[in-house]
Each structure stands twice: as structure tokens, then as C-alpha cells.
PDB file of N, CA and C in Angstrom:
ATOM      1  N   MET G  14      -9.864 -22.343  -2.181  1.00 43.00           N
ATOM      2  CA  MET G  14      -9.778 -20.917  -2.385  1.00 43.00           C
ATOM      3  C   MET G  14     -11.051 -20.252  -1.875  1.00 43.00           C
ATOM      4  N   GLU G  15     -10.880 -19.139  -1.321  1.00 45.00           N
ATOM      5  CA  GLU G  15     -12.000 -18.411  -0.761  1.00 45.00           C
ATOM      6  C   GLU G  15     -12.745 -17.673  -1.860  1.00 45.00           C
ATOM      7  N   GLY G  16     -14.085 -17.744  -1.829  1.00 47.00           N
ATOM      8  CA  GLY G  16     -14.899 -16.986  -2.762  1.00 47.00           C
ATOM      9  C   GLY G  16     -15.186 -17.692  -4.073  1.00 47.00           C
ATOM     10  N   ILE G  17     -14.716 -18.934  -4.242  1.00 47.00           N
ATOM     11  CA  ILE G  17     -14.936 -19.601  -5.518  1.00 47.00           C
ATOM     12  C   ILE G  17     -16.359 -20.132  -5.638  1.00 47.00           C
ATOM     13  N   GLU G  18     -16.963 -20.584  -4.572  1.00 48.00           N
ATOM     14  CA  GLU G  18     -18.288 -21.172  -4.658  1.00 48.00           C
ATOM     15  C   GLU G  18     -19.387 -20.135  -4.824  1.00 48.00           C
ATOM     16  N   GLY G  19     -19.273 -19.001  -4.198  1.00 46.00           N
ATOM     17  CA  GLY G  19     -20.328 -17.998  -4.263  1.00 46.00           C
ATOM     18  C   GLY G  19     -20.186 -17.101  -5.469  1.00 46.00           C
ATOM     19  N   GLY G  20     -21.276 -16.397  -5.793  1.00 45.00           N
ATOM     20  CA  GLY G  20     -21.240 -15.433  -6.881  1.00 45.00           C
ATOM     21  C   GLY G  20     -20.564 -14.156  -6.414  1.00 45.00           C
ATOM     22  N   GLY G  21     -20.615 -13.146  -7.225  1.00 48.00           N
ATOM     23  CA  GLY G  21     -19.999 -11.877  -6.885  1.00 48.00           C
ATOM     24  C   GLY G  21     -18.575 -11.795  -7.383  1.00 48.00           C
ATOM     25  N   ILE G  22     -17.922 -10.687  -7.099  1.00 53.00           N
ATOM     26  CA  ILE G  22     -16.579 -10.490  -7.638  1.00 53.00           C
ATOM     27  C   ILE G  22     -15.489 -10.770  -6.621  1.00 53.00           C
ATOM     28  N   GLY G  23     -15.836 -11.269  -5.447  1.00 60.00           N
ATOM     29  CA  GLY G  23     -14.872 -11.467  -4.383  1.00 60.00           C
ATOM     30  C   GLY G  23     -13.613 -12.204  -4.779  1.00 60.00           C
ATOM     31  N   GLY G  24     -13.698 -13.361  -5.396  1.00 62.00           N
ATOM     32  CA  GLY G  24     -12.518 -14.150  -5.710  1.00 62.00           C
ATOM     33  C   GLY G  24     -12.105 -14.096  -7.162  1.00 62.00           C
ATOM     34  N   TYR G  25     -12.708 -13.227  -7.947  1.00 73.00           N
ATOM     35  CA  TYR G  25     -12.478 -13.268  -9.388  1.00 73.00           C
ATOM     36  C   TYR G  25     -11.780 -12.036  -9.932  1.00 73.00           C
ATOM     37  N   TRP G  26     -11.223 -11.232  -9.066  1.00 75.00           N
ATOM     38  CA  TRP G  26     -10.511 -10.053  -9.536  1.00 75.00           C
ATOM     39  C   TRP G  26      -9.320 -10.447 -10.394  1.00 75.00           C
ATOM     40  N   TRP G  27      -8.758 -11.611 -10.128  1.00 78.00           N
ATOM     41  CA  TRP G  27      -7.582 -12.037 -10.876  1.00 78.00           C
ATOM     42  C   TRP G  27      -7.930 -12.461 -12.294  1.00 78.00           C
ATOM     43  N   TRP G  28      -9.183 -12.864 -12.555  1.00 76.00           N
ATOM     44  CA  TRP G  28      -9.603 -13.133 -13.936  1.00 76.00           C
ATOM     45  C   TRP G  28      -9.564 -11.830 -14.725  1.00 76.00           C
ATOM     46  N   ALA G  29     -10.048 -10.760 -14.094  1.00 79.00           N
ATOM     47  CA  ALA G  29     -10.023  -9.446 -14.749  1.00 79.00           C
ATOM     48  C   ALA G  29      -8.585  -8.972 -14.947  1.00 79.00           C
ATOM     49  N   ALA G  30      -7.732  -9.208 -13.973  1.00 82.00           N
ATOM     50  CA  ALA G  30      -6.331  -8.809 -14.095  1.00 82.00           C
ATOM     51  C   ALA G  30      -5.634  -9.578 -15.215  1.00 82.00           C
ATOM     52  N   ALA G  31      -5.884 -10.869 -15.308  1.00 82.00           N
ATOM     53  CA  ALA G  31      -5.277 -11.684 -16.368  1.00 82.00           C
ATOM     54  C   ALA G  31      -5.760 -11.232 -17.735  1.00 82.00           C
ATOM     55  N   SER G  32      -7.046 -10.980 -17.853  1.00 86.00           N
ATOM     56  CA  SER G  32      -7.602 -10.526 -19.124  1.00 86.00           C
ATOM     57  C   SER G  32      -7.013  -9.178 -19.526  1.00 86.00           C
ATOM     58  N   SER G  33      -6.940  -8.265 -18.574  1.00 87.00           N
ATOM     59  CA  SER G  33      -6.390  -6.937 -18.866  1.00 87.00           C
ATOM     60  C   SER G  33      -4.918  -7.009 -19.262  1.00 87.00           C
ATOM     61  N   ALA G  34      -4.154  -7.829 -18.566  1.00 88.00           N
ATOM     62  CA  ALA G  34      -2.732  -7.965 -18.877  1.00 88.00           C
ATOM     63  C   ALA G  34      -2.528  -8.553 -20.270  1.00 88.00           C
ATOM     64  N   GLN G  35      -3.296  -9.581 -20.602  1.00 88.00           N
ATOM     65  CA  GLN G  35      -3.163 -10.192 -21.921  1.00 88.00           C
ATOM     66  C   GLN G  35      -3.567  -9.212 -23.015  1.00 88.00           C
ATOM     67  N   LEU G  36      -4.653  -8.487 -22.786  1.00 89.00           N
ATOM     68  CA  LEU G  36      -5.101  -7.522 -23.779  1.00 89.00           C
ATOM     69  C   LEU G  36      -4.065  -6.415 -23.971  1.00 89.00           C
ATOM     70  N   ALA G  37      -3.527  -5.890 -22.882  1.00 90.00           N
ATOM     71  CA  ALA G  37      -2.519  -4.835 -22.975  1.00 90.00           C
ATOM     72  C   ALA G  37      -1.263  -5.338 -23.689  1.00 90.00           C
ATOM     73  N   TRP G  38      -0.851  -6.544 -23.370  1.00 88.00           N
ATOM     74  CA  TRP G  38       0.331  -7.118 -24.004  1.00 88.00           C
ATOM     75  C   TRP G  38       0.095  -7.320 -25.505  1.00 88.00           C
ATOM     76  N   GLY G  39      -1.104  -7.823 -25.861  1.00 87.00           N
ATOM     77  CA  GLY G  39      -1.433  -8.011 -27.273  1.00 87.00           C
ATOM     78  C   GLY G  39      -1.473  -6.701 -28.030  1.00 87.00           C
ATOM     79  N   ILE G  40      -2.072  -5.657 -27.447  1.00 88.00           N
ATOM     80  CA  ILE G  40      -2.113  -4.345 -28.096  1.00 88.00           C
ATOM     81  C   ILE G  40      -0.713  -3.784 -28.254  1.00 88.00           C
ATOM     82  N   ASN G  41       0.109  -3.961 -27.237  1.00 88.00           N
ATOM     83  CA  ASN G  41       1.491  -3.478 -27.301  1.00 88.00           C
ATOM     84  C   ASN G  41       2.246  -4.142 -28.450  1.00 88.00           C
ATOM     85  N   PHE G  42       2.148  -5.441 -28.560  1.00 84.00           N
ATOM     86  CA  PHE G  42       2.838  -6.147 -29.643  1.00 84.00           C
ATOM     87  C   PHE G  42       2.263  -5.783 -31.006  1.00 84.00           C
ATOM     88  N   TYR G  43       0.946  -5.589 -31.065  1.00 84.00           N
ATOM     89  CA  TYR G  43       0.304  -5.230 -32.332  1.00 84.00           C
ATOM     90  C   TYR G  43       0.772  -3.848 -32.798  1.00 84.00           C
ATOM     91  N   ARG G  44       0.877  -2.911 -31.873  1.00 85.00           N
ATOM     92  CA  ARG G  44       1.312  -1.552 -32.221  1.00 85.00           C
ATOM     93  C   ARG G  44       2.781  -1.495 -32.627  1.00 85.00           C
ATOM     94  N   LYS G  45       3.594  -2.354 -32.030  1.00 79.00           N
ATOM     95  CA  LYS G  45       5.015  -2.376 -32.394  1.00 79.00           C
ATOM     96  C   LYS G  45       5.193  -2.755 -33.851  1.00 79.00           C
ATOM     97  N   GLY G  46       4.290  -3.579 -34.345  1.00 75.00           N
ATOM     98  CA  GLY G  46       4.410  -4.042 -35.718  1.00 75.00           C
ATOM     99  C   GLY G  46       5.444  -5.135 -35.830  1.00 75.00           C
ATOM    100  N   TYR G  47       5.837  -5.391 -37.037  1.00 69.00           N
ATOM    101  CA  TYR G  47       6.792  -6.454 -37.275  1.00 69.00           C
ATOM    102  C   TYR G  47       8.203  -5.901 -37.323  1.00 69.00           C
ATOM    103  N   ALA G  48       9.105  -6.545 -36.643  1.00 71.00           N
ATOM    104  CA  ALA G  48      10.517  -6.176 -36.692  1.00 71.00           C
ATOM    105  C   ALA G  48      11.335  -7.450 -36.538  1.00 71.00           C
ATOM    106  N   GLY G  49      12.318  -7.599 -37.351  1.00 73.00           N
ATOM    107  CA  GLY G  49      13.180  -8.763 -37.218  1.00 73.00           C
ATOM    108  C   GLY G  49      13.169  -9.644 -38.444  1.00 73.00           C
ATOM    109  N   ASP G  50      13.596 -10.858 -38.246  1.00 77.00           N
ATOM    110  CA  ASP G  50      13.719 -11.833 -39.316  1.00 77.00           C
ATOM    111  C   ASP G  50      12.342 -12.227 -39.846  1.00 77.00           C
ATOM    112  N   SER G  51      12.174 -12.234 -41.154  1.00 79.00           N
ATOM    113  CA  SER G  51      10.868 -12.524 -41.753  1.00 79.00           C
ATOM    114  C   SER G  51      10.427 -13.971 -41.524  1.00 79.00           C
ATOM    115  N   ARG G  52      11.341 -14.849 -41.193  1.00 83.00           N
ATOM    116  CA  ARG G  52      10.967 -16.241 -40.938  1.00 83.00           C
ATOM    117  C   ARG G  52      10.136 -16.379 -39.671  1.00 83.00           C
ATOM    118  N   PHE G  53      10.267 -15.420 -38.750  1.00 81.00           N
ATOM    119  CA  PHE G  53       9.541 -15.494 -37.490  1.00 81.00           C
ATOM    120  C   PHE G  53       8.199 -14.768 -37.510  1.00 81.00           C
ATOM    121  N   MET G  54       7.859 -14.141 -38.648  1.00 83.00           N
ATOM    122  CA  MET G  54       6.614 -13.380 -38.713  1.00 83.00           C
ATOM    123  C   MET G  54       5.377 -14.236 -38.421  1.00 83.00           C
ATOM    124  N   PRO G  55       5.228 -15.440 -38.990  1.00 86.00           N
ATOM    125  CA  PRO G  55       4.049 -16.248 -38.660  1.00 86.00           C
ATOM    126  C   PRO G  55       3.968 -16.587 -37.163  1.00 86.00           C
ATOM    127  N   LEU G  56       5.095 -16.849 -36.551  1.00 85.00           N
ATOM    128  CA  LEU G  56       5.106 -17.155 -35.124  1.00 85.00           C
ATOM    129  C   LEU G  56       4.679 -15.949 -34.297  1.00 85.00           C
ATOM    130  N   LYS G  57       5.187 -14.774 -34.667  1.00 85.00           N
ATOM    131  CA  LYS G  57       4.812 -13.560 -33.946  1.00 85.00           C
ATOM    132  C   LYS G  57       3.339 -13.230 -34.143  1.00 85.00           C
ATOM    133  N   ALA G  58       2.818 -13.416 -35.358  1.00 86.00           N
ATOM    134  CA  ALA G  58       1.398 -13.169 -35.620  1.00 86.00           C
ATOM    135  C   ALA G  58       0.533 -14.125 -34.802  1.00 86.00           C
ATOM    136  N   PHE G  59       0.939 -15.378 -34.733  1.00 91.00           N
ATOM    137  CA  PHE G  59       0.198 -16.354 -33.935  1.00 91.00           C
ATOM    138  C   PHE G  59       0.238 -15.985 -32.456  1.00 91.00           C
ATOM    139  N   ALA G  60       1.362 -15.508 -31.979  1.00 87.00           N
ATOM    140  CA  ALA G  60       1.487 -15.127 -30.572  1.00 87.00           C
ATOM    141  C   ALA G  60       0.575 -13.953 -30.236  1.00 87.00           C
ATOM    142  N   VAL G  61       0.508 -12.957 -31.107  1.00 88.00           N
ATOM    143  CA  VAL G  61      -0.365 -11.809 -30.865  1.00 88.00           C
ATOM    144  C   VAL G  61      -1.823 -12.239 -30.901  1.00 88.00           C
ATOM    145  N   ALA G  62      -2.190 -13.058 -31.883  1.00 91.00           N
ATOM    146  CA  ALA G  62      -3.570 -13.543 -31.956  1.00 91.00           C
ATOM    147  C   ALA G  62      -3.927 -14.365 -30.722  1.00 91.00           C
ATOM    148  N   SER G  63      -2.998 -15.159 -30.242  1.00 91.00           N
ATOM    149  CA  SER G  63      -3.241 -15.964 -29.045  1.00 91.00           C
ATOM    150  C   SER G  63      -3.471 -15.086 -27.816  1.00 91.00           C
ATOM    151  N   LEU G  64      -2.770 -13.967 -27.738  1.00 89.00           N
ATOM    152  CA  LEU G  64      -2.981 -13.044 -26.613  1.00 89.00           C
ATOM    153  C   LEU G  64      -4.391 -12.469 -26.643  1.00 89.00           C
ATOM    154  N   PHE G  65      -4.873 -12.098 -27.828  1.00 91.00           N
ATOM    155  CA  PHE G  65      -6.228 -11.562 -27.931  1.00 91.00           C
ATOM    156  C   PHE G  65      -7.282 -12.627 -27.599  1.00 91.00           C
ATOM    157  N   VAL G  66      -7.084 -13.839 -28.081  1.00 92.00           N
ATOM    158  CA  VAL G  66      -8.018 -14.926 -27.779  1.00 92.00           C
ATOM    159  C   VAL G  66      -7.980 -15.256 -26.287  1.00 92.00           C
ATOM    160  N   GLY G  67      -6.795 -15.279 -25.702  1.00 88.00           N
ATOM    161  CA  GLY G  67      -6.664 -15.551 -24.272  1.00 88.00           C
ATOM    162  C   GLY G  67      -7.316 -14.478 -23.422  1.00 88.00           C
ATOM    163  N   ALA G  68      -7.174 -13.223 -23.839  1.00 89.00           N
ATOM    164  CA  ALA G  68      -7.806 -12.128 -23.099  1.00 89.00           C
ATOM    165  C   ALA G  68      -9.320 -12.251 -23.145  1.00 89.00           C
ATOM    166  N   THR G  69      -9.859 -12.599 -24.310  1.00 89.00           N
ATOM    167  CA  THR G  69     -11.307 -12.777 -24.445  1.00 89.00           C
ATOM    168  C   THR G  69     -11.790 -13.943 -23.595  1.00 89.00           C
ATOM    169  N   ALA G  70     -11.062 -15.045 -23.619  1.00 87.00           N
ATOM    170  CA  ALA G  70     -11.454 -16.217 -22.833  1.00 87.00           C
ATOM    171  C   ALA G  70     -11.394 -15.924 -21.336  1.00 87.00           C
ATOM    172  N   SER G  71     -10.346 -15.247 -20.887  1.00 84.00           N
ATOM    173  CA  SER G  71     -10.227 -14.900 -19.469  1.00 84.00           C
ATOM    174  C   SER G  71     -11.360 -13.994 -19.020  1.00 84.00           C
ATOM    175  N   ALA G  72     -11.692 -13.023 -19.854  1.00 85.00           N
ATOM    176  CA  ALA G  72     -12.788 -12.113 -19.514  1.00 85.00           C
ATOM    177  C   ALA G  72     -14.120 -12.853 -19.465  1.00 85.00           C
ATOM    178  N   ALA G  73     -14.352 -13.741 -20.427  1.00 85.00           N
ATOM    179  CA  ALA G  73     -15.615 -14.482 -20.462  1.00 85.00           C
ATOM    180  C   ALA G  73     -15.762 -15.397 -19.245  1.00 85.00           C
ATOM    181  N   VAL G  74     -14.710 -16.114 -18.912  1.00 82.00           N
ATOM    182  CA  VAL G  74     -14.768 -17.004 -17.744  1.00 82.00           C
ATOM    183  C   VAL G  74     -14.967 -16.196 -16.468  1.00 82.00           C
ATOM    184  N   GLY G  75     -14.258 -15.097 -16.342  1.00 81.00           N
ATOM    185  CA  GLY G  75     -14.405 -14.242 -15.162  1.00 81.00           C
ATOM    186  C   GLY G  75     -15.812 -13.706 -15.013  1.00 81.00           C
ATOM    187  N   ILE G  76     -16.411 -13.254 -16.116  1.00 82.00           N
ATOM    188  CA  ILE G  76     -17.783 -12.732 -16.066  1.00 82.00           C
ATOM    189  C   ILE G  76     -18.765 -13.832 -15.700  1.00 82.00           C
ATOM    190  N   LEU G  77     -18.618 -14.992 -16.319  1.00 82.00           N
ATOM    191  CA  LEU G  77     -19.542 -16.096 -16.012  1.00 82.00           C
ATOM    192  C   LEU G  77     -19.419 -16.550 -14.567  1.00 82.00           C
ATOM    193  N   ARG G  78     -18.198 -16.720 -14.097  1.00 80.00           N
ATOM    194  CA  ARG G  78     -17.997 -17.193 -12.725  1.00 80.00           C
ATOM    195  C   ARG G  78     -18.466 -16.157 -11.705  1.00 80.00           C
ATOM    196  N   ALA G  79     -18.187 -14.885 -11.962  1.00 79.00           N
ATOM    197  CA  ALA G  79     -18.583 -13.840 -11.020  1.00 79.00           C
ATOM    198  C   ALA G  79     -20.099 -13.663 -10.979  1.00 79.00           C
ATOM    199  N   SER G  80     -20.777 -13.973 -12.088  1.00 79.00           N
ATOM    200  CA  SER G  80     -22.229 -13.826 -12.108  1.00 79.00           C
ATOM    201  C   SER G  80     -22.944 -15.066 -11.588  1.00 79.00           C
ATOM    202  N   GLY G  81     -22.208 -16.090 -11.206  1.00 81.00           N
ATOM    203  CA  GLY G  81     -22.817 -17.263 -10.589  1.00 81.00           C
ATOM    204  C   GLY G  81     -23.095 -18.403 -11.541  1.00 81.00           C
ATOM    205  N   VAL G  82     -22.658 -18.329 -12.779  1.00 84.00           N
ATOM    206  CA  VAL G  82     -22.849 -19.417 -13.738  1.00 84.00           C
ATOM    207  C   VAL G  82     -21.645 -20.344 -13.608  1.00 84.00           C
ATOM    208  N   HIS G  83     -21.873 -21.496 -12.961  1.00 82.00           N
ATOM    209  CA  HIS G  83     -20.774 -22.425 -12.696  1.00 82.00           C
ATOM    210  C   HIS G  83     -20.908 -23.748 -13.435  1.00 82.00           C
ATOM    211  N   SER G  84     -22.052 -23.975 -14.090  1.00 86.00           N
ATOM    212  CA  SER G  84     -22.242 -25.233 -14.799  1.00 86.00           C
ATOM    213  C   SER G  84     -23.105 -25.002 -16.032  1.00 86.00           C
ATOM    214  N   VAL G  85     -23.221 -26.045 -16.840  1.00 86.00           N
ATOM    215  CA  VAL G  85     -24.042 -25.972 -18.041  1.00 86.00           C
ATOM    216  C   VAL G  85     -25.506 -25.777 -17.657  1.00 86.00           C
ATOM    217  N   GLU G  86     -25.930 -26.412 -16.587  1.00 89.00           N
ATOM    218  CA  GLU G  86     -27.315 -26.254 -16.136  1.00 89.00           C
ATOM    219  C   GLU G  86     -27.612 -24.807 -15.750  1.00 89.00           C
ATOM    220  N   ASP G  87     -26.655 -24.153 -15.103  1.00 86.00           N
ATOM    221  CA  ASP G  87     -26.815 -22.735 -14.776  1.00 86.00           C
ATOM    222  C   ASP G  87     -26.954 -21.902 -16.047  1.00 86.00           C
ATOM    223  N   ALA G  88     -26.148 -22.208 -17.056  1.00 85.00           N
ATOM    224  CA  ALA G  88     -26.212 -21.473 -18.327  1.00 85.00           C
ATOM    225  C   ALA G  88     -27.554 -21.697 -19.016  1.00 85.00           C
ATOM    226  N   LYS G  89     -28.090 -22.926 -18.935  1.00 87.00           N
ATOM    227  CA  LYS G  89     -29.403 -23.204 -19.518  1.00 87.00           C
ATOM    228  C   LYS G  89     -30.491 -22.401 -18.821  1.00 87.00           C
ATOM    229  N   GLU G  90     -30.400 -22.295 -17.504  1.00 87.00           N
ATOM    230  CA  GLU G  90     -31.379 -21.506 -16.755  1.00 87.00           C
ATOM    231  C   GLU G  90     -31.322 -20.035 -17.152  1.00 87.00           C
ATOM    232  N   VAL G  91     -30.121 -19.515 -17.325  1.00 84.00           N
ATOM    233  CA  VAL G  91     -29.965 -18.124 -17.738  1.00 84.00           C
ATOM    234  C   VAL G  91     -30.559 -17.922 -19.134  1.00 84.00           C
ATOM    235  N   GLY G  92     -30.298 -18.851 -20.038  1.00 84.00           N
ATOM    236  CA  GLY G  92     -30.854 -18.767 -21.390  1.00 84.00           C
ATOM    237  C   GLY G  92     -32.364 -18.813 -21.393  1.00 84.00           C
ATOM    238  N   ALA G  93     -32.940 -19.709 -20.582  1.00 85.00           N
ATOM    239  CA  ALA G  93     -34.398 -19.795 -20.483  1.00 85.00           C
ATOM    240  C   ALA G  93     -34.979 -18.507 -19.911  1.00 85.00           C
ATOM    241  N   SER G  94     -34.300 -17.940 -18.946  1.00 85.00           N
ATOM    242  CA  SER G  94     -34.744 -16.682 -18.357  1.00 85.00           C
ATOM    243  C   SER G  94     -34.723 -15.547 -19.381  1.00 85.00           C
ATOM    244  N   ILE G  95     -33.680 -15.498 -20.178  1.00 85.00           N
ATOM    245  CA  ILE G  95     -33.575 -14.463 -21.210  1.00 85.00           C
ATOM    246  C   ILE G  95     -34.667 -14.653 -22.259  1.00 85.00           C
ATOM    247  N   ARG G  96     -34.877 -15.896 -22.691  1.00 84.00           N
ATOM    248  CA  ARG G  96     -35.918 -16.158 -23.689  1.00 84.00           C
ATOM    249  C   ARG G  96     -37.295 -15.781 -23.171  1.00 84.00           C
ATOM    250  N   SER G  97     -37.598 -16.150 -21.934  1.00 84.00           N
ATOM    251  CA  SER G  97     -38.922 -15.820 -21.395  1.00 84.00           C
ATOM    252  C   SER G  97     -39.065 -14.307 -21.204  1.00 84.00           C
ATOM    253  N   GLY G  98     -38.005 -13.629 -20.854  1.00 84.00           N
ATOM    254  CA  GLY G  98     -38.047 -12.178 -20.705  1.00 84.00           C
ATOM    255  C   GLY G  98     -38.295 -11.464 -22.020  1.00 84.00           C
ATOM    256  N   LEU G  99     -37.825 -12.067 -23.112  1.00 85.00           N
ATOM    257  CA  LEU G  99     -38.034 -11.483 -24.437  1.00 85.00           C
ATOM    258  C   LEU G  99     -39.355 -11.910 -25.061  1.00 85.00           C
ATOM    259  N   GLY G 100     -40.073 -12.821 -24.402  1.00 83.00           N
ATOM    260  CA  GLY G 100     -41.352 -13.293 -24.916  1.00 83.00           C
ATOM    261  C   GLY G 100     -41.225 -14.365 -25.980  1.00 83.00           C
ATOM    262  N   ILE G 101     -40.075 -15.002 -26.062  1.00 81.00           N
ATOM    263  CA  ILE G 101     -39.850 -16.068 -27.032  1.00 81.00           C
ATOM    264  C   ILE G 101     -40.320 -17.378 -26.410  1.00 81.00           C
ATOM    265  N   PRO G 102     -41.142 -18.166 -27.151  1.00 79.00           N
ATOM    266  CA  PRO G 102     -41.624 -19.416 -26.565  1.00 79.00           C
ATOM    267  C   PRO G 102     -40.499 -20.414 -26.328  1.00 79.00           C
ATOM    268  N   ARG G 103     -40.742 -21.366 -25.424  1.00 72.00           N
ATOM    269  CA  ARG G 103     -39.747 -22.392 -25.122  1.00 72.00           C
ATOM    270  C   ARG G 103     -39.437 -23.215 -26.347  1.00 72.00           C
ATOM    271  N   ARG G 104     -38.245 -23.745 -26.391  1.00 68.00           N
ATOM    272  CA  ARG G 104     -37.845 -24.609 -27.487  1.00 68.00           C
ATOM    273  C   ARG G 104     -38.572 -25.938 -27.368  1.00 68.00           C
ATOM    274  N   ALA G 105     -38.789 -26.589 -28.511  1.00 68.00           N
ATOM    275  CA  ALA G 105     -39.475 -27.884 -28.538  1.00 68.00           C
ATOM    276  C   ALA G 105     -38.651 -28.965 -27.860  1.00 68.00           C
ATOM    277  N   ARG G 106     -37.333 -28.841 -27.864  1.00 64.00           N
ATOM    278  CA  ARG G 106     -36.456 -29.858 -27.275  1.00 64.00           C
ATOM    279  C   ARG G 106     -36.436 -29.795 -25.766  1.00 64.00           C
ATOM    280  N   ASP G 107     -36.839 -28.652 -25.168  1.00 51.00           N
ATOM    281  CA  ASP G 107     -36.821 -28.524 -23.715  1.00 51.00           C
ATOM    282  C   ASP G 107     -37.841 -29.477 -23.089  1.00 51.00           C
ATOM    283  N   GLU G 108     -37.459 -30.090 -21.996  1.00 53.00           N
ATOM    284  CA  GLU G 108     -38.356 -31.030 -21.319  1.00 53.00           C
ATOM    285  C   GLU G 108     -38.857 -30.454 -20.034  1.00 53.00           C
TER     286      GLU G 108
END
């Protein structure tokens, strides 16, 4: 796929689209409320909650990938950069 290796938003517009679609679908179902057989209420509640969790996960992955964080080591570097920018000393476990 084109644009997956580099940072930027070039190849990640679909992460935003997936997140937006899931969020819109979850809000739509939440606003409709409950209708129908009461035996299916737990299933419907789980489905709505899953849409919200999926939307959050899609958005988080899209943001991380678009900003160039592709591995745990990249995330550690970002964390170290944030800590040093805030003036917080390095952790004792860091080597």
C-alpha cells in the first residue's frame, strides 16, 4: 500500500473515515434508544458499546500511524521527548 511507511496523512484517511463511521453509527443507535424484545437488550447495549470502543481504537491507531509512531520504540522516544520537554527527569529503569 502506498503511504504506509512514511508519516503524514497520505495513506491514513481511511482510519479517520472508519472512526467517524463507527462513531456516527454508535451515536445513531444510542439516540434511538431501546426498541424491541427485552431479551435482546444486553446484545444491543454491547453492540453500541463496541461501536464506541471501535471508533476510539480506529482514531487512536490513525493518529499514531499518521504521526509516524509505528513501533514501541517510536512510542518510547515520543514519551522521552515529552518528559524532557516538561523537565521531568529520566526514569531509573531507562538505560
